[in-house]
C-alpha cells in the first residue's frame, strides 16, 4: 500500500471512529498504522477545561446534561431512520437484481418462441409435402397394385419405401406436436415472467418511496439542530462507535483472529479501500458512489468472484465462518436483519459505506452489532 493511501486511511480512522486495534496484527493484509482506539488520559488543556467546567453553575451543568440526553435521543432516532432506509434499500437492490434476471429470461424465452415458430413453419411445409406425396402414390389397395405390377420385386421395394415414408411421416407429426407444445409452454412462461416483472417493479417503487421517506425524515430531524448541536451529535455518534469497538476488543477476540487473506481477498480489499472518500448513495454500485452491499459486491466482482448484490442475500448464500476464523476480504454482516455489510481488512478494522450523508471509510469491526461473517471465496 502506498504512503498516500496509508495516510488517507489513517486519517479516516481518526475521523470516523477513533477505533482501531492495537496489539498483535491478526491478518496477512498490511493494514495502515492505526492509533490506539482506547481512551487516553487528558492533557493539560483538557485539565484546564475541566477546571473551568467545574466552576460553572449547577444550573448550567444540568442544562448541558439535559442537552446531551436530548441529542442522544436524536442519535438513536437517526439510527432507526437510517436503519429502516437500509432495509428498504436492500429490498430495492434485490428487486433490481431480480428485474435484471427476469428481463434476461423474457428475452431468452422470446428467442425460443421465434426459433420454435420458424421450426414449426418448416415442419408444416415438410408435413404438407409428405401428404401430397402420399396422395399421389395412393388410390389402389396394395393387393391390386401387386397383381397389376409387372415386377413384383419392384413393388416390394416400393412398398418398403412407402413404409419408411410412413414412419418418417409419423415422426414428423410427433415432432410437429412437440414443437407446438413447446411454443405454448414458452408463451406461458413468458407471460408468467412478465407478471413477476410487473409485480417486482411495483415492489421496487414502494421500496424507493420508503427509502426516500426515511432519509427525508432523518434530514428533517437534523435540520432542526443548530451547528453546535450537530457537532455535538457527531461526537456522540463517535463515542457510541468507540465504546462498542472497545467492548469488542476487550473480549480478547483479536488475539484469536489470525487468518491470512487469500489472493482474491487481497484484490477485494484493495478495490474496497481504493473507494475511500466516495459518497454513500442508496442503490449505487460505483464507480463514483456506493451503498454498503454495492461496495462489497463490486469489490468481489473486481477480484473475480461475483457475489449476490444485497447484504441479506450475501448472508443467505455465502459460506458462514466463525469470527475467530475471519480473514481480510471476508464480509461482516451487521444487525439481526442483515441490513448492513462491511469488508474486514485486518487488525480489527473494516471498510464500508455507512449511510446517506457519509462516505466510504474505515471503522472498527465491532462498532456495530455483528450478526456473523461470510466468506465469498473458497478455502
XYZ file of C-alpha atoms in Angstrom:
379
model
C 0.000 0.000 0.000
C 1.443 3.420 -0.934
C 2.261 6.079 1.633
C -0.525 8.327 0.282
C -3.209 5.708 0.790
C -1.719 4.794 4.186
C -2.050 8.398 5.316
C -5.584 8.635 3.929
C -6.741 5.509 5.709
C -5.053 6.553 8.958
C -6.834 9.896 8.804
C -10.113 8.145 8.056
C -9.784 6.040 11.164
C -9.084 9.000 13.389
C -12.022 10.912 11.904
C -14.699 8.216 11.848
C -14.472 6.118 14.966
C -11.136 6.659 16.580
C -11.427 2.905 16.736
C -8.703 0.642 15.598
C -6.891 -2.191 17.045
C -3.670 -2.237 18.960
C -1.831 -5.322 19.860
C -0.553 -8.054 17.600
C -1.794 -7.865 13.987
C -4.170 -10.679 13.187
C -4.059 -10.708 9.377
C -1.815 -11.031 6.377
C -3.174 -7.857 4.806
C -0.884 -4.920 5.521
C -3.293 -2.540 7.218
C -2.219 1.046 7.830
C -0.863 2.035 11.223
C -3.732 2.937 13.457
C -3.867 4.956 16.691
C -4.905 3.374 19.999
C -8.721 3.385 19.986
C -8.931 3.242 23.763
C -9.443 6.342 25.921
C -6.214 8.143 26.866
C -5.500 10.496 29.774
C -6.358 14.132 29.163
C -3.576 16.635 28.565
C -3.059 19.970 30.319
C -5.550 21.854 28.171
C -8.208 19.271 28.911
C -7.496 19.626 32.617
C -7.888 23.385 32.316
C -11.165 22.871 30.525
C -12.316 20.514 33.263
C -11.342 23.120 35.872
C -13.319 25.782 34.037
C -16.302 23.455 33.749
C -16.171 22.735 37.460
C -16.559 26.438 38.182
C -19.697 26.642 36.030
C -23.012 26.980 37.831
C -25.019 23.892 38.758
C -27.915 25.010 36.600
C -25.668 25.321 33.533
C -24.285 21.812 34.110
C -27.780 20.410 34.416
C -28.766 22.171 31.198
C -25.763 20.707 29.358
C -26.612 17.237 30.667
C -30.196 17.569 29.504
C -28.983 18.734 26.117
C -26.853 15.613 25.759
C -29.817 13.451 26.706
C -31.899 15.106 24.016
C -29.121 14.713 21.446
C -28.656 11.083 22.438
C -32.359 10.571 21.797
C -31.910 12.252 18.401
C -28.937 9.994 17.662
C -30.973 6.902 18.394
C -33.845 8.172 16.277
C -31.478 8.859 13.380
C -30.015 5.379 13.723
C -33.524 3.926 13.498
C -34.425 6.023 10.454
C -31.239 5.158 8.593
C -31.639 1.504 9.555
C -35.129 1.461 8.051
C -33.741 3.181 4.966
C -31.058 0.469 4.741
C -33.689 -2.285 4.942
C -35.691 -0.603 2.178
C -32.504 -0.152 0.141
C -31.808 -3.879 0.395
C -35.344 -4.563 -0.840
C -34.841 -2.136 -3.725
C -31.491 -3.671 -4.666
C -32.973 -7.166 -4.506
C -35.780 -6.015 -6.792
C -33.278 -4.523 -9.187
C -31.298 -7.756 -9.329
C -34.463 -9.810 -9.860
C -35.654 -7.437 -12.582
C -32.422 -7.903 -14.488
C -32.722 -11.686 -14.283
C -36.410 -11.619 -15.222
C -35.763 -9.366 -18.206
C -32.984 -11.664 -19.384
C -35.308 -14.662 -19.002
C -38.033 -12.945 -21.017
C -35.541 -12.191 -23.791
C -34.397 -15.836 -23.769
C -37.988 -17.088 -23.969
C -38.771 -14.670 -26.787
C -35.854 -16.064 -28.764
C -37.033 -19.610 -28.103
C -40.513 -18.660 -29.331
C -39.096 -17.194 -32.552
C -36.980 -20.300 -33.142
C -39.967 -22.514 -32.353
C -42.184 -20.644 -34.807
C -39.564 -20.983 -37.525
C -39.216 -24.700 -36.781
C -42.994 -25.134 -36.783
C -43.292 -23.484 -40.198
C -40.582 -25.784 -41.560
C -42.263 -28.877 -40.137
C -45.619 -27.858 -41.580
C -44.044 -27.492 -45.025
C -42.497 -30.946 -44.728
C -45.760 -32.467 -43.491
C -47.632 -30.899 -46.411
C -45.104 -32.269 -48.898
C -45.384 -35.740 -47.343
C -49.174 -35.635 -47.503
C -49.122 -34.628 -51.159
C -46.685 -37.410 -51.973
C -48.809 -39.951 -50.187
C -51.891 -38.765 -52.037
C -50.193 -39.132 -55.400
C -48.976 -42.650 -54.545
C -52.295 -43.904 -53.116
C -55.594 -44.919 -54.734
C -55.460 -48.758 -55.203
C -55.283 -51.350 -52.439
C -51.808 -52.939 -52.041
C -53.090 -56.376 -53.235
C -54.382 -54.907 -56.521
C -51.160 -52.971 -57.096
C -49.161 -56.201 -56.567
C -51.396 -58.131 -59.060
C -51.048 -55.414 -61.675
C -47.344 -54.917 -61.180
C -45.026 -56.119 -63.970
C -42.215 -56.666 -61.439
C -43.287 -57.976 -58.032
C -39.819 -57.181 -56.564
C -40.104 -53.598 -57.725
C -43.484 -53.390 -55.988
C -42.000 -54.802 -52.765
C -39.155 -52.315 -52.924
C -41.620 -49.501 -53.416
C -43.740 -50.853 -50.540
C -40.669 -50.785 -48.268
C -40.011 -47.191 -49.240
C -43.636 -46.373 -48.553
C -43.378 -47.892 -45.085
C -40.249 -45.871 -44.428
C -42.075 -42.797 -45.618
C -44.976 -43.603 -43.303
C -42.600 -43.964 -40.352
C -40.940 -40.702 -41.291
C -44.329 -39.015 -41.548
C -45.295 -40.371 -38.139
C -42.048 -38.973 -36.663
C -42.649 -35.671 -38.413
C -46.124 -35.395 -36.925
C -44.754 -36.226 -33.452
C -42.069 -33.545 -33.767
C -44.649 -31.093 -35.033
C -46.791 -31.812 -31.969
C -43.827 -31.412 -29.572
C -42.870 -28.105 -31.153
C -46.404 -26.797 -30.794
C -46.444 -27.841 -27.118
C -43.058 -26.210 -26.536
C -44.324 -22.978 -28.057
C -47.323 -22.986 -25.753
C -45.053 -23.556 -22.748
C -42.638 -20.802 -23.806
C -45.529 -18.399 -24.224
C -46.944 -19.350 -20.811
C -43.546 -18.967 -19.132
C -43.023 -15.595 -20.773
C -46.438 -14.414 -19.575
C -45.598 -15.534 -16.024
C -42.248 -13.728 -16.157
C -43.990 -10.557 -17.311
C -46.375 -10.792 -14.349
C -43.491 -11.310 -11.924
C -41.538 -8.466 -13.504
C -44.504 -6.133 -13.210
C -45.054 -7.089 -9.546
C -41.361 -6.660 -8.892
C -41.352 -3.195 -10.424
C -44.210 -2.199 -8.125
C -42.286 -3.565 -5.122
C -39.231 -1.585 -6.198
C -41.290 1.564 -6.474
C -42.645 1.037 -2.960
C -39.126 0.397 -1.630
C -37.921 3.589 -3.284
C -40.712 5.579 -1.629
C -39.805 4.078 1.738
C -36.114 4.913 1.289
C -36.858 8.498 0.353
C -39.342 8.798 3.228
C -36.861 7.609 5.857
C -33.963 9.686 4.535
C -36.158 12.780 4.304
C -37.275 12.264 7.909
C -33.664 11.924 9.047
C -32.596 15.038 7.157
C -35.562 16.998 8.513
C -34.667 15.929 12.057
C -31.064 17.021 11.623
C -32.089 20.311 10.048
C -33.722 21.338 13.318
C -30.357 21.209 15.090
C -28.059 24.173 15.455
C -24.491 23.947 14.256
C -23.147 23.296 17.742
C -25.772 20.637 18.319
C -24.864 18.897 15.058
C -21.207 18.908 16.056
C -22.076 17.501 19.457
C -24.304 14.888 17.835
C -21.374 13.753 15.704
C -19.252 13.437 18.844
C -21.935 11.307 20.445
C -22.014 9.065 17.366
C -18.237 8.686 17.514
C -18.363 7.920 21.225
C -21.019 5.252 20.728
C -18.963 3.584 17.992
C -15.824 3.900 20.117
C -17.460 2.308 23.135
C -18.814 -0.583 21.068
C -15.408 -1.181 19.472
C -13.622 -1.019 22.821
C -16.022 -3.551 24.307
C -15.461 -5.832 21.327
C -11.687 -5.567 21.701
C -11.847 -6.101 25.439
C -13.389 -9.508 24.771
C -9.967 -10.599 23.547
C -11.330 -11.664 20.168
C -8.494 -10.062 18.232
C -5.977 -12.472 19.744
C -7.853 -15.320 18.061
C -8.180 -13.713 14.633
C -5.084 -14.671 12.683
C -6.423 -15.591 9.262
C -4.440 -14.579 6.208
C -6.097 -13.139 3.141
C -6.374 -15.233 0.010
C -5.150 -13.796 -3.285
C -8.726 -12.930 -4.234
C -9.306 -11.442 -0.780
C -6.311 -9.134 -1.200
C -7.713 -7.921 -4.524
C -11.121 -7.307 -2.976
C -9.583 -5.345 -0.082
C -7.513 -3.218 -2.469
C -10.584 -2.386 -4.524
C -12.667 -1.507 -1.467
C -10.017 0.678 0.140
C -9.455 2.457 -3.175
C -13.035 3.721 -2.895
C -12.445 5.510 0.441
C -13.862 9.023 0.366
C -16.557 8.286 -2.236
C -20.105 9.137 -1.132
C -22.782 6.736 0.017
C -25.769 6.751 -2.352
C -28.530 4.207 -1.881
C -28.788 1.747 -4.759
C -25.354 2.742 -6.094
C -22.668 0.237 -7.037
C -19.953 2.518 -8.404
C -17.835 3.787 -9.776
C -18.488 7.230 -8.245
C -20.679 6.221 -5.282
C -21.776 3.118 -3.384
C -24.178 1.752 -0.845
C -22.923 -0.870 1.612
C -23.585 -4.000 -0.452
C -22.794 -2.182 -3.680
C -19.263 -1.700 -2.371
C -18.759 -5.289 -1.224
C -20.320 -6.876 -4.317
C -18.262 -4.735 -6.691
C -15.077 -5.375 -4.717
C -15.502 -9.122 -5.056
C -16.542 -8.818 -8.693
C -13.243 -6.975 -9.267
C -11.483 -9.865 -7.510
C -13.033 -12.304 -9.985
C -15.610 -13.826 -7.612
C -19.084 -12.364 -8.196
C -21.388 -12.485 -5.174
C -25.064 -11.589 -4.526
C -25.939 -7.887 -4.706
C -27.596 -7.385 -1.309
C -26.359 -7.819 2.258
C -29.253 -10.158 3.052
C -28.528 -12.428 0.101
C -24.818 -12.331 0.883
C -25.720 -13.562 4.361
C -28.029 -16.257 2.979
C -25.907 -17.580 0.134
C -22.250 -17.218 1.131
C -20.339 -19.573 3.401
C -20.555 -18.701 7.108
C -17.334 -18.662 9.163
C -16.656 -18.048 12.833
C -15.490 -14.567 13.774
C -12.231 -16.005 15.143
C -11.577 -17.584 11.722
C -12.254 -14.490 9.598
C -9.603 -13.069 7.332
C -9.202 -9.908 5.227
C -11.747 -9.892 2.413
C -14.413 -11.676 4.438
C -17.683 -9.818 4.877
C -19.113 -8.919 8.274
C -22.914 -8.788 8.323
C -24.479 -6.445 10.853
C -27.799 -6.222 12.712
C -30.276 -9.044 13.239
C -31.925 -8.441 9.863
C -28.623 -8.439 7.914
C -29.297 -4.885 6.775
C -25.652 -3.758 6.654
C -22.423 -5.281 5.406
C -18.754 -4.299 5.589
C -15.463 -5.831 4.486
C -12.924 -6.928 7.074
C -9.467 -5.582 6.206
C -7.448 -6.873 9.158
C -6.324 -5.628 12.597
C -9.901 -5.354 13.814
C -10.943 -2.852 11.147
C -13.484 -2.735 8.334
C -14.059 -0.649 5.230
C -17.683 0.167 4.470
C -20.193 2.628 3.035
C -22.029 3.690 6.230
C -25.196 5.596 5.331
C -26.565 8.632 3.465
C -24.537 11.736 4.116
C -21.348 9.756 4.746
C -18.522 8.447 2.607
C -16.764 5.111 2.229
C -14.485 4.897 5.240
C -12.641 2.705 7.716
C -14.194 1.859 11.092
C -13.868 -0.643 13.901
C -15.224 -4.093 13.138
C -17.037 -4.149 16.478
C -18.567 -0.681 16.211
C -21.940 -2.146 15.214
C -23.830 -5.291 16.342
C -22.332 -8.226 14.430
C -24.697 -10.861 13.057
C -21.975 -13.022 11.547
C -19.219 -13.386 8.973
C -19.378 -14.804 5.443
C -16.623 -15.778 3.028
C -17.023 -15.105 -0.713
C -14.038 -17.180 -1.867
C -13.315 -20.847 -1.362
C -10.793 -22.017 1.216
